PDB file of C-alpha atoms and ligand atoms in Angstrom:
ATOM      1  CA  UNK A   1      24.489 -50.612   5.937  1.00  0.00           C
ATOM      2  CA  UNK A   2      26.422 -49.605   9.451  1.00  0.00           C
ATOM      3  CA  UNK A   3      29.711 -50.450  10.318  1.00  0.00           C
ATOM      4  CA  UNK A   4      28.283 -53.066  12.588  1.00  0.00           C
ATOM      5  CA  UNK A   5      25.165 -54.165  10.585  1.00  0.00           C
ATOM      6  CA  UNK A   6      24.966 -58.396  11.740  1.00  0.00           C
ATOM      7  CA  UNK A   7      26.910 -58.425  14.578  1.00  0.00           C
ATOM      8  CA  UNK A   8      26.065 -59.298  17.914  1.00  0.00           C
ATOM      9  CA  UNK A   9      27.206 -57.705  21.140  1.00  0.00           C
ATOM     10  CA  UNK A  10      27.254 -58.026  24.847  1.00  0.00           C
ATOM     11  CA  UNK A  11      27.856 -55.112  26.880  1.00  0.00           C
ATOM     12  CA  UNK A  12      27.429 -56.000  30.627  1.00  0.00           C
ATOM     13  CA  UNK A  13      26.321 -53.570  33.200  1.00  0.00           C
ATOM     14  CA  UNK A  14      24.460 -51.300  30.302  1.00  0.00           C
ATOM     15  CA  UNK A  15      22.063 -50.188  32.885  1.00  0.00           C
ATOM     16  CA  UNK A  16      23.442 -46.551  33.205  1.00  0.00           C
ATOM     17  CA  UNK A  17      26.661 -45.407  32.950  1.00  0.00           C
ATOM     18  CA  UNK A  18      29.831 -46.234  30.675  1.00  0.00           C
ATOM     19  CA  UNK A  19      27.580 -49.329  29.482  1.00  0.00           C
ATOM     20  CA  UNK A  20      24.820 -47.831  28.883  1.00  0.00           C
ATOM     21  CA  UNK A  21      27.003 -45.447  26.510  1.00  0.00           C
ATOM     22  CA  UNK A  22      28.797 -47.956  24.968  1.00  0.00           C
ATOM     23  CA  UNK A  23      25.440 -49.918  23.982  1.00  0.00           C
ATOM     24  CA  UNK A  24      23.856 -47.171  22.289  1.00  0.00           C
ATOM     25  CA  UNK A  25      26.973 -46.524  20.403  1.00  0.00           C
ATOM     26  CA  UNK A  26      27.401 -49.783  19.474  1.00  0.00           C
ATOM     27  CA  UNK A  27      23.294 -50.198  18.697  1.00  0.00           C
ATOM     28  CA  UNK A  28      23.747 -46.841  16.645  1.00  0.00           C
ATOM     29  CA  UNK A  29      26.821 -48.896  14.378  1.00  0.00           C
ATOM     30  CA  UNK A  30      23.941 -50.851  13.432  1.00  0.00           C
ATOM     31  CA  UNK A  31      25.117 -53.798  16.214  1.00  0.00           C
ATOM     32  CA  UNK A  32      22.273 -55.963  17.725  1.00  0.00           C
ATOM     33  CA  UNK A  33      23.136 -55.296  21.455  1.00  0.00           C
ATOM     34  CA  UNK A  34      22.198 -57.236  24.614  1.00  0.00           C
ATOM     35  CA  UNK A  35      22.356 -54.977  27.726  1.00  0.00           C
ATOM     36  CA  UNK A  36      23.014 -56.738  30.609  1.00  0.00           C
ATOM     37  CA  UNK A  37      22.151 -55.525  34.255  1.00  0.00           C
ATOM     38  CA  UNK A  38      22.286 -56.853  37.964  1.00  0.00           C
ATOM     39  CA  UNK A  39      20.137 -54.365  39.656  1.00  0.00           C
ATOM     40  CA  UNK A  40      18.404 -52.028  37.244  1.00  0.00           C
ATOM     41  CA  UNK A  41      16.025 -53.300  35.020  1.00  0.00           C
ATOM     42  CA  UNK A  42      13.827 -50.809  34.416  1.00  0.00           C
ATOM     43  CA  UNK A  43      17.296 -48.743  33.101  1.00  0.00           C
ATOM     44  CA  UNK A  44      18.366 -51.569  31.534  1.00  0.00           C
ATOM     45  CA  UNK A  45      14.606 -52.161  29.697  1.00  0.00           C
ATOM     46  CA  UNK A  46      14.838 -48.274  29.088  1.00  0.00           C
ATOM     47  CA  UNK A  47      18.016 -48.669  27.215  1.00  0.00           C
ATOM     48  CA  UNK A  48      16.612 -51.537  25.212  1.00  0.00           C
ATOM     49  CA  UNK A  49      13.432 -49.388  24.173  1.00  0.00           C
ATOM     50  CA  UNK A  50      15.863 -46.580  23.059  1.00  0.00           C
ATOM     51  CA  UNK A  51      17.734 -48.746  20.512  1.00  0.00           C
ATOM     52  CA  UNK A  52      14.750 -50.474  19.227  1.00  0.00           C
ATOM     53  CA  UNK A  53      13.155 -46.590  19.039  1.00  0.00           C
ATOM     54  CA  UNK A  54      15.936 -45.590  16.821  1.00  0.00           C
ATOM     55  CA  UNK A  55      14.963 -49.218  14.376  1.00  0.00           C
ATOM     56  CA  UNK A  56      17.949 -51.417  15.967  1.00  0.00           C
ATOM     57  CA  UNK A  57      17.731 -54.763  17.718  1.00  0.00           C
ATOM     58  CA  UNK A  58      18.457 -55.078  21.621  1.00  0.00           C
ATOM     59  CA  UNK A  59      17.282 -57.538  24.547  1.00  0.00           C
ATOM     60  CA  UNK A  60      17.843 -57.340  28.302  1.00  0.00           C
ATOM     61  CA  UNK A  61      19.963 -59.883  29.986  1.00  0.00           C
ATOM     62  CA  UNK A  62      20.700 -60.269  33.842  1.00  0.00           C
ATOM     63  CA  UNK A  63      23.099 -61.833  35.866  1.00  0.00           C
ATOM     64  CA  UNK A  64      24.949 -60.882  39.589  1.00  0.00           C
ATOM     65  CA  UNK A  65      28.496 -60.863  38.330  1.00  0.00           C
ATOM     66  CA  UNK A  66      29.911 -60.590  42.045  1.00  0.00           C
ATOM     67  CA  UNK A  67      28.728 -64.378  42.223  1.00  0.00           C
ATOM     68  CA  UNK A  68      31.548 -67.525  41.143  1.00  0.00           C
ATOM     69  CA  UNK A  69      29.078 -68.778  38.748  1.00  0.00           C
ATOM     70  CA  UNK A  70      27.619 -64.933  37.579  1.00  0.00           C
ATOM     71  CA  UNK A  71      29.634 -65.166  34.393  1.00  0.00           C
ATOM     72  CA  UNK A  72      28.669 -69.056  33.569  1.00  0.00           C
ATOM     73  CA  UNK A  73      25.128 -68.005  33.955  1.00  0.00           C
ATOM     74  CA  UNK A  74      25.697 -64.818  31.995  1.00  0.00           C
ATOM     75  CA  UNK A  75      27.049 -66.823  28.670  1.00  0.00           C
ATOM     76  CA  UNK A  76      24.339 -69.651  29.001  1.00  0.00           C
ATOM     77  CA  UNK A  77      21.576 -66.484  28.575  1.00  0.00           C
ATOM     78  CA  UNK A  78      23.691 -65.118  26.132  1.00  0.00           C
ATOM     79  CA  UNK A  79      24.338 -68.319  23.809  1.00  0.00           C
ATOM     80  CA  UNK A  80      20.125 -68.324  24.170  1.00  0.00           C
ATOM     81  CA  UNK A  81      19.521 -65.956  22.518  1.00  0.00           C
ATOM     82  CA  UNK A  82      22.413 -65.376  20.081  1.00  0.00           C
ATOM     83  CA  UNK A  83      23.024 -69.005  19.462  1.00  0.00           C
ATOM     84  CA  UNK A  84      26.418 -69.632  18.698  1.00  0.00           C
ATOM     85  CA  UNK A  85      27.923 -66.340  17.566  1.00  0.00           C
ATOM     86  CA  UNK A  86      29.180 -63.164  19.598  1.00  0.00           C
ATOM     87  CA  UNK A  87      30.932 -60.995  17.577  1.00  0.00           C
ATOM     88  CA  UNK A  88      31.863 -58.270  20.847  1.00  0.00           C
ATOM     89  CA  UNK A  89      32.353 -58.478  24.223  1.00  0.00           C
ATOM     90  CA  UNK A  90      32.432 -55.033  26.390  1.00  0.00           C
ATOM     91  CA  UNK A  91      33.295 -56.576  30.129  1.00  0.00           C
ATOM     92  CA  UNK A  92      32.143 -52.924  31.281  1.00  0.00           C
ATOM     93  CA  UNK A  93      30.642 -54.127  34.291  1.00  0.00           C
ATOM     94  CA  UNK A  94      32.321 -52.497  37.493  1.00  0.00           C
ATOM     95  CA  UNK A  95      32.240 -51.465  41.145  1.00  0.00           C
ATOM     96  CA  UNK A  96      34.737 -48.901  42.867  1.00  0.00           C
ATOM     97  CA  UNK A  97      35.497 -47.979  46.373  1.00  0.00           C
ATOM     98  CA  UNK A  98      37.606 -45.364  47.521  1.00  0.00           C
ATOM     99  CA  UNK A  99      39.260 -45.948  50.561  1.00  0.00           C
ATOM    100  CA  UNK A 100      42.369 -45.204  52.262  1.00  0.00           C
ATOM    101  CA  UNK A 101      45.036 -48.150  52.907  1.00  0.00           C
ATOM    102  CA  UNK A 102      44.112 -49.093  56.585  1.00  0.00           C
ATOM    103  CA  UNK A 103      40.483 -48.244  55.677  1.00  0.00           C
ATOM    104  CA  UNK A 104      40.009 -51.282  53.524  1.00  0.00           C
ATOM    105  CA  UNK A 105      38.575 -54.655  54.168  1.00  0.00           C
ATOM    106  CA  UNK A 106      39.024 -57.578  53.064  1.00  0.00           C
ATOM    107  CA  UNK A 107      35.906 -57.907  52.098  1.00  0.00           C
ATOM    108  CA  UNK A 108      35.869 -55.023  50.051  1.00  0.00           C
ATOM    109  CA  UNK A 109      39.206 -55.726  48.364  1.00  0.00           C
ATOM    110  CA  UNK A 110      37.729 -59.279  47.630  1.00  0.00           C
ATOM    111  CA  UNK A 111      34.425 -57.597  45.866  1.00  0.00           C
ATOM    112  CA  UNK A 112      36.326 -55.504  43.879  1.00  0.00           C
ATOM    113  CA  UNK A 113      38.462 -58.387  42.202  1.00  0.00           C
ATOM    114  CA  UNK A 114      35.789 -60.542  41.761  1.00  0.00           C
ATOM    115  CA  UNK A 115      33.272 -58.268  40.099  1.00  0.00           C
ATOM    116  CA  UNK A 116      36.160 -55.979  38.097  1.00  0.00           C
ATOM    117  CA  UNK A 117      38.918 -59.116  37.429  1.00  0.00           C
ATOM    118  CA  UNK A 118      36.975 -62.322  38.441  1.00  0.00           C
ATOM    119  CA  UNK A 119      34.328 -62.062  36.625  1.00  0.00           C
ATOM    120  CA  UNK A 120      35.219 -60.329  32.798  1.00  0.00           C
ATOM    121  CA  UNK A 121      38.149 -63.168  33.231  1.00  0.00           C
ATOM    122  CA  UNK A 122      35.633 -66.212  33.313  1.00  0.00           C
ATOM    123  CA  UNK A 123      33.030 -64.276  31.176  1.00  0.00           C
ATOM    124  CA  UNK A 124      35.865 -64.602  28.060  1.00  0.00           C
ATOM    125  CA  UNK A 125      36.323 -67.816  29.096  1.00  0.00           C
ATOM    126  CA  UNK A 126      32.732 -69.221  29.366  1.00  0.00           C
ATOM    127  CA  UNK A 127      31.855 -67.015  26.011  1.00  0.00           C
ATOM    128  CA  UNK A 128      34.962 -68.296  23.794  1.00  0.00           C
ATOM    129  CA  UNK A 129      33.202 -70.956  21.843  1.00  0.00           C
ATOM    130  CA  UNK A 130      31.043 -68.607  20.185  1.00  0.00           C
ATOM    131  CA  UNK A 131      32.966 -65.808  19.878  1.00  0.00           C
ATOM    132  CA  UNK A 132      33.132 -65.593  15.992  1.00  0.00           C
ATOM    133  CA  UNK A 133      36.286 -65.403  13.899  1.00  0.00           C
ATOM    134  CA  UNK A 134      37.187 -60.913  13.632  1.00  0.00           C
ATOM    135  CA  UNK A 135      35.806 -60.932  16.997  1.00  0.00           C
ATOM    136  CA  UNK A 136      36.484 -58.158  19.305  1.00  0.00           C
ATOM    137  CA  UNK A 137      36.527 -57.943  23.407  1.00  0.00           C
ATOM    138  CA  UNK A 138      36.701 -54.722  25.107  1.00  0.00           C
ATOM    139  CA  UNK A 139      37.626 -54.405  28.704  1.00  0.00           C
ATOM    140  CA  UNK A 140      37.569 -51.397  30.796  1.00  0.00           C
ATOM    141  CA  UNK A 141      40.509 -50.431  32.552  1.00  0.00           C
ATOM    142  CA  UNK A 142      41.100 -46.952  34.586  1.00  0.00           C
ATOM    143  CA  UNK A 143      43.368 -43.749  34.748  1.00  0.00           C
ATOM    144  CA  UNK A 144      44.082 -45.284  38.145  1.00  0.00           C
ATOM    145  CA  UNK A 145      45.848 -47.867  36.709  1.00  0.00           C
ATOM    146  CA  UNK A 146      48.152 -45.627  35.576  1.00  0.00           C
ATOM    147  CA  UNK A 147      48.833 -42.864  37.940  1.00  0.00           C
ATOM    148  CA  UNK A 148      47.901 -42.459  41.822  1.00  0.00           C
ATOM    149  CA  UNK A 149      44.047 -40.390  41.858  1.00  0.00           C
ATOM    150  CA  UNK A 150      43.202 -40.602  45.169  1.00  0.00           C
ATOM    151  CA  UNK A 151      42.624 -43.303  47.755  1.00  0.00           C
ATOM    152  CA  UNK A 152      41.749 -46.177  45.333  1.00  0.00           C
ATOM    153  CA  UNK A 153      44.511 -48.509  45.797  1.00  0.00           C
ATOM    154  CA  UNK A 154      42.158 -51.535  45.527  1.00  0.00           C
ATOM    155  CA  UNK A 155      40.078 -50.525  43.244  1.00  0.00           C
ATOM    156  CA  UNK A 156      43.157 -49.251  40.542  1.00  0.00           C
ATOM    157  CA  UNK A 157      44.765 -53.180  41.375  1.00  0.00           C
ATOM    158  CA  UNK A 158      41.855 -54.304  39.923  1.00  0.00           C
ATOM    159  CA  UNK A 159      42.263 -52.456  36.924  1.00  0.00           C
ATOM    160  CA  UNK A 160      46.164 -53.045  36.706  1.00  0.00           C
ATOM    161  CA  UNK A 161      45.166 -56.716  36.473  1.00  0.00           C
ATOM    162  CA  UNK A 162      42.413 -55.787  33.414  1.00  0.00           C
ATOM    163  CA  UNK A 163      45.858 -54.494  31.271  1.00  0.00           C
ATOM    164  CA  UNK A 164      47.531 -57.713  32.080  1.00  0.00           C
ATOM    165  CA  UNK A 165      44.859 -59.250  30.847  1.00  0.00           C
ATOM    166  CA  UNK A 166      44.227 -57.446  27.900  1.00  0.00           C
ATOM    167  CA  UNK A 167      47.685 -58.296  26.892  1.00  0.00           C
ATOM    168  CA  UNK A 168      47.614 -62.370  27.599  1.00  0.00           C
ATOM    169  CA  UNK A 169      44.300 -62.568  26.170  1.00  0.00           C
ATOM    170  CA  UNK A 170      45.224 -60.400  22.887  1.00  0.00           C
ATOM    171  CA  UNK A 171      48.601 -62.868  22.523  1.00  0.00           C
ATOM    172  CA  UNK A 172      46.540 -65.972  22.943  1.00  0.00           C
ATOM    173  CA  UNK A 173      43.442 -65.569  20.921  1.00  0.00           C
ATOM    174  CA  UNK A 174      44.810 -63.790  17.838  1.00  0.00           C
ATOM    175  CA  UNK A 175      45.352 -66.827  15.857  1.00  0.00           C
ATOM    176  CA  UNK A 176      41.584 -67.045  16.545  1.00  0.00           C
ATOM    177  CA  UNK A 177      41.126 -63.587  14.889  1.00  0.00           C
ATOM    178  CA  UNK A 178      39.673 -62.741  18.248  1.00  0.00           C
ATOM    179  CA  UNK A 179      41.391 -58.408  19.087  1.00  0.00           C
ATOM    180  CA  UNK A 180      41.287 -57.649  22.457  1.00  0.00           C
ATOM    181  CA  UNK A 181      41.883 -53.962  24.088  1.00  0.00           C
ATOM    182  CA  UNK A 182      40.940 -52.009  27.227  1.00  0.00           C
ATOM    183  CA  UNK A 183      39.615 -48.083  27.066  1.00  0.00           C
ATOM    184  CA  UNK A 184      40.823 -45.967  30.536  1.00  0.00           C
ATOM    185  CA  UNK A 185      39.056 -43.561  31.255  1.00  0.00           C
ATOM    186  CA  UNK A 186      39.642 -40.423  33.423  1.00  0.00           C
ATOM    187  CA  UNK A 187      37.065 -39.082  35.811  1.00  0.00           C
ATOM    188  CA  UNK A 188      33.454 -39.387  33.653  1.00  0.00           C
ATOM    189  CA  UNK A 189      30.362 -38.237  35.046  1.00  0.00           C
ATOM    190  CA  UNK A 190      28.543 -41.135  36.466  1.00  0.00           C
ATOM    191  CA  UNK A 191      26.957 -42.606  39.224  1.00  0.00           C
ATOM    192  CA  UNK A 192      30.533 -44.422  40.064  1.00  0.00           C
ATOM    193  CA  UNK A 193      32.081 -40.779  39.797  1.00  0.00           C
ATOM    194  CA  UNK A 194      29.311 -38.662  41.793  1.00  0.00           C
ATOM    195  CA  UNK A 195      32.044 -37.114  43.312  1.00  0.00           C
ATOM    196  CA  UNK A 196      32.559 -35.291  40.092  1.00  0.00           C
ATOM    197  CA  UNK A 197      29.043 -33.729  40.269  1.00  0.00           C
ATOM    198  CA  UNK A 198      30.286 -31.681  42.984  1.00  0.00           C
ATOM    199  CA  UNK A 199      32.186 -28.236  42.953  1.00  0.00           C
ATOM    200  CA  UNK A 200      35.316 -29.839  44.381  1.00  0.00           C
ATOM    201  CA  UNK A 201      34.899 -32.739  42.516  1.00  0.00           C
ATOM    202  CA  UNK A 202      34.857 -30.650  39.406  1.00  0.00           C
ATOM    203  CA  UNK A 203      37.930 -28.671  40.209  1.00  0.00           C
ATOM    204  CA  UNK A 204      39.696 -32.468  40.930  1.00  0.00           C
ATOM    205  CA  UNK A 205      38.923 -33.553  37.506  1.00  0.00           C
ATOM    206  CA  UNK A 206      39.753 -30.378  35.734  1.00  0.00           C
ATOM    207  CA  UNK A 207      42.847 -29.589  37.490  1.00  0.00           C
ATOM    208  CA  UNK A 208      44.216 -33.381  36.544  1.00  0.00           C
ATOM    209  CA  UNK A 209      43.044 -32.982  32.625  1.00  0.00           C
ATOM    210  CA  UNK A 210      44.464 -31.295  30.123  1.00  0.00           C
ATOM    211  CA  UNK A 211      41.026 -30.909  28.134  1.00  0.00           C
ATOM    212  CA  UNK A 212      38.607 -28.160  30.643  1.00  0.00           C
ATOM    213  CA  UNK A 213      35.812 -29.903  30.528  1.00  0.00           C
ATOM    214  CA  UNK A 214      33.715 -32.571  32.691  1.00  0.00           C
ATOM    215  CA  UNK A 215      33.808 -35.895  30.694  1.00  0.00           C
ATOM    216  CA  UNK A 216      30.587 -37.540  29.583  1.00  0.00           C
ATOM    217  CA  UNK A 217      29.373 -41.438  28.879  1.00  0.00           C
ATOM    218  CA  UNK A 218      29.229 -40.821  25.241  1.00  0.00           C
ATOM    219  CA  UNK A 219      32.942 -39.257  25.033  1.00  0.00           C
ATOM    220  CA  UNK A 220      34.395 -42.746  26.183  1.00  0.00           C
ATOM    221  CA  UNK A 221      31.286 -45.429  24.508  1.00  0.00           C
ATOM    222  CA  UNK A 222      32.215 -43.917  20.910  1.00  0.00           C
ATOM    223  CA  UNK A 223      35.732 -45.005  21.505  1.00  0.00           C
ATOM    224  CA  UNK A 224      34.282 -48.323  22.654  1.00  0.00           C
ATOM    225  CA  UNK A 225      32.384 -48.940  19.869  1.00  0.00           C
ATOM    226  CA  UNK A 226      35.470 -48.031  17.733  1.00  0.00           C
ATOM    227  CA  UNK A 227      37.742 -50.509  19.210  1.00  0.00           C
ATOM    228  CA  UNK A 228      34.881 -53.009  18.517  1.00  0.00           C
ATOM    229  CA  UNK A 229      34.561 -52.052  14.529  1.00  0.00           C
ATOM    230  CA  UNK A 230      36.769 -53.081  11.584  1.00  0.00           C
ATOM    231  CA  UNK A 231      38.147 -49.535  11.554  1.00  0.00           C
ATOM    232  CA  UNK A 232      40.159 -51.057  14.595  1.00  0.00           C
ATOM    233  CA  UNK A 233      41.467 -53.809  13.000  1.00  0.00           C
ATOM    234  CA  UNK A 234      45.097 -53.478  13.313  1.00  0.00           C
ATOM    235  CA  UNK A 235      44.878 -52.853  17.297  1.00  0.00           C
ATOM    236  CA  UNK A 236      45.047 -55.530  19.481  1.00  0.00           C
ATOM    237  CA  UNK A 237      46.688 -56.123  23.286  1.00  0.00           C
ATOM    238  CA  UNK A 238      46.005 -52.147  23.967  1.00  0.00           C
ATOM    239  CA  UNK A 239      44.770 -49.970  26.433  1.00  0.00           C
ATOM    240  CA  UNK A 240      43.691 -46.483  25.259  1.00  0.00           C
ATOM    241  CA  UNK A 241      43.740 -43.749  26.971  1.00  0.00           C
ATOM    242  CA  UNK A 242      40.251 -41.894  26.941  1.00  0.00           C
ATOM    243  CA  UNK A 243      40.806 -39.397  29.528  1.00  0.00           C
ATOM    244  CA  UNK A 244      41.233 -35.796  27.913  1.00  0.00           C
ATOM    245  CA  UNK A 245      44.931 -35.627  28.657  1.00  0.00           C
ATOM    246  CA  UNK A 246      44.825 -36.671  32.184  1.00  0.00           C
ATOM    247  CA  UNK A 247      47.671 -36.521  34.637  1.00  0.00           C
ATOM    248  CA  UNK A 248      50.265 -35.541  31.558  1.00  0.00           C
TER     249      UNK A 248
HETATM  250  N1  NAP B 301      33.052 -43.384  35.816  1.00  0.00           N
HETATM  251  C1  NAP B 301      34.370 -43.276  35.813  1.00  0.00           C
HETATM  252  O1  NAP B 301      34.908 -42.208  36.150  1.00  0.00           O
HETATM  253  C2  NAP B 301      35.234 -44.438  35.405  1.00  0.00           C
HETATM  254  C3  NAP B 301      36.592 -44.193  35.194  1.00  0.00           C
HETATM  255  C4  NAP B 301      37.424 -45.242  34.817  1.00  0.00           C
HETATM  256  C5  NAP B 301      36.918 -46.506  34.649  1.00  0.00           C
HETATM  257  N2  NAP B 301      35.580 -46.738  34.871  1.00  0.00           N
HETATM  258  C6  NAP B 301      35.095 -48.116  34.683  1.00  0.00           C
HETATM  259  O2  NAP B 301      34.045 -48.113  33.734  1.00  0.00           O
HETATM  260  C7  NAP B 301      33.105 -49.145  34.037  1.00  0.00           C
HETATM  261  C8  NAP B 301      31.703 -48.546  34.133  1.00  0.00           C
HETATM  262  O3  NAP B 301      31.721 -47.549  35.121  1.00  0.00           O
HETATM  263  P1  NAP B 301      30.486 -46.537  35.342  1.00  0.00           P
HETATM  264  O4  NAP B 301      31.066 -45.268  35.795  1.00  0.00           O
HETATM  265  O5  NAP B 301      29.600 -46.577  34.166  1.00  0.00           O
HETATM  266  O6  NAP B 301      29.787 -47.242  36.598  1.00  0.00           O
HETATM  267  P2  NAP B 301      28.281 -47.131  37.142  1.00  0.00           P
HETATM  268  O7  NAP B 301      27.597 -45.944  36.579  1.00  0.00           O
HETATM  269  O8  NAP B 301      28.402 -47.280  38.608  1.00  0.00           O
HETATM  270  O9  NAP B 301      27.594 -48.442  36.509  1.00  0.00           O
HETATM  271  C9  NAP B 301      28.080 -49.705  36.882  1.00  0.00           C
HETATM  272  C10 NAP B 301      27.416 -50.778  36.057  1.00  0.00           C
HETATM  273  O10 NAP B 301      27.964 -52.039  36.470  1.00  0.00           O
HETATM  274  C11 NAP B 301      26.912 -52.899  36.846  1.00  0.00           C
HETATM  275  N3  NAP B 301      27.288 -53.722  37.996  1.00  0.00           N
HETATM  276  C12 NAP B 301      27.764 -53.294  39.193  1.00  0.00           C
HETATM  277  N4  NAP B 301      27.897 -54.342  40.037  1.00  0.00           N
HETATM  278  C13 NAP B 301      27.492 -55.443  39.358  1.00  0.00           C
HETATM  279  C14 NAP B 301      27.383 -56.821  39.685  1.00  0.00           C
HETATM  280  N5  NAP B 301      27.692 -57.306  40.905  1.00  0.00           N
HETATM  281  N6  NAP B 301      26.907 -57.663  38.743  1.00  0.00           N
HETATM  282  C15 NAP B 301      26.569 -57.219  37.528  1.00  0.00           C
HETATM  283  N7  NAP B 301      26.636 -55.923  37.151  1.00  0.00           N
HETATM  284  C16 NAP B 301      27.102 -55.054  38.064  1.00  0.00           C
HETATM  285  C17 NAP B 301      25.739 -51.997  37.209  1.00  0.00           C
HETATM  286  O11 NAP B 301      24.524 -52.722  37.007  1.00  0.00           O
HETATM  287  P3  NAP B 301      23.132 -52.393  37.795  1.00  0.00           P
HETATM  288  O12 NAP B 301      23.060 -50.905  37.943  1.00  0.00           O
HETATM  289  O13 NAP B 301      22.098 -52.946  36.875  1.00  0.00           O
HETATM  290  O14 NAP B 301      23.207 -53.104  39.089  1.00  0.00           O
HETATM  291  C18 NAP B 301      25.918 -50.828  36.246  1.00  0.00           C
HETATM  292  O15 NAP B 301      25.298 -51.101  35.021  1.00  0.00           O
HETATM  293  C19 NAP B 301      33.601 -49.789  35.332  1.00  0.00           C
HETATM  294  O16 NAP B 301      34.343 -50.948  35.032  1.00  0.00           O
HETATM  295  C20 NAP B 301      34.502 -48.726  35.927  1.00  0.00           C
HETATM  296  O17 NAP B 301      35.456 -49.252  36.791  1.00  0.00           O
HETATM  297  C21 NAP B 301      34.735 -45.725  35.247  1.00  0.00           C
END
């Protein structure tokens, strides 16, 4: 018996990444996981064999979240083939541009709202009704909500708006039972940080943290699938830092 043994959780874009992290964490809790994806099945379906490798329970699931009706889609998939209990929600899915004030276009800064903001917003709206009683919704916010990294003006609003959230959502649906909290993390190694990879981009990250060393998927999906457990029980309307002592 895990710490998660009967639950059911969606993480969306668990392709690669943060979400693909945060899945396997939450698979290894003993969690039965559905990994959503927009463009990469085959990592999605790889993720999926992993968890059912190690003896848990996971499914693919696919929807464009950059779409109006991507998150109404998304729950209708997800309500067939839970029924009508979710027991987590990690709105992980995310896109990020850097680009200097007169750089950006409106079409950019519209993107980034409606796949980081628009969409987690309506997909805890559209997945409500089955989200069971001790429920728990994790949303992921950024460092650069917090402190200027860069040129990622846009891209930090939209994560500003994800700790507003967090906090109207947590003071609304807590009579429900329903916790809900946001991780930010620093500069991780991923595809959305490539930058990172780099020798520069290394000495960025490392000169901003007080912990010397590059963080990694698994150092912020443990925390994840924390905030998601009964161990968390008593947190609620929070956003944690995970970002090895960044910008002190
Ligand atoms: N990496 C960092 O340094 C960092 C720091 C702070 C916060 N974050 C946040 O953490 C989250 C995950 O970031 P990451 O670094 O893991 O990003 P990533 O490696 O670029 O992965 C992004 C994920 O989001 C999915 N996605 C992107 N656009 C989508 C769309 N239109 N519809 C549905 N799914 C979509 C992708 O799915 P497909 O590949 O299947 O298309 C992929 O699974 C994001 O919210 C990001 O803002 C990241």
């Amino acid at each position: 018996m895990t710490k998660l043994s009967g639950k059911t959780a969606l993480v969306t874009g668990a392709s690669r990444g943060l979400g693909r992290a945060s899945a396997l964490a939450l698979a290894r809790m003993g969690a039965q996981v559905l990994v959503h994806y927009s463009s990469g099945a085959k990592e999605a379906e790889a993720v999926v064999a992993e968890i059912r490798k190690a003896g848990g329970r996971a499914d693919t699931i696919t929807a464009d979240l950059s779409a109006p009706d991507g998150p109404h889609k998304l729950a209708s998939q997800v309500r067939a083939v839970v029924g009508d209990r979710l027991d987590i929600l990690v709105a992980n899915a995310g896109i990020s541009k850097s680009a200097t004030i007169e750089a950006t276009t409106v079409e950019d800064f519209d993107r980034l709202f409606a796949v980081n903001v628009r969409a987690p917003f309506f997909l805890v709206q559209q997945l409500l009704p089955i989200m069971g009683k001790d429920g728990s919704i994790v949303l992921l916010s950024s460092l650069g909500a917090h402190a200027a990294v860069g040129t990622l003006s846009a891209y930090a609003a939209t994560k500003g708006a994800i700790d507003t959230l967090v906090k109207y959502f947590a003071a609304a649906l807590g009579e429900r039972g329903i916790r809900v909290n946001a991780v930010a993390p620093g500069i991780v190694a991923t595809d959305m940080s490539n930058f990172a990879k780099t020798d520069e981009g290394q000495a960025f990250a490392l000169g901003i943290q007080s912990l010397k060393r590059l963080a990694q998927p698994d150092d912020i999906g443990g925390v994840v699938a924390f905030l998601a457990s009964d161990d968390a029980r008593w947190i609620s309307g929070d956003t944690v830092r995970v970002d090895g002592g960044s910008k002190l």
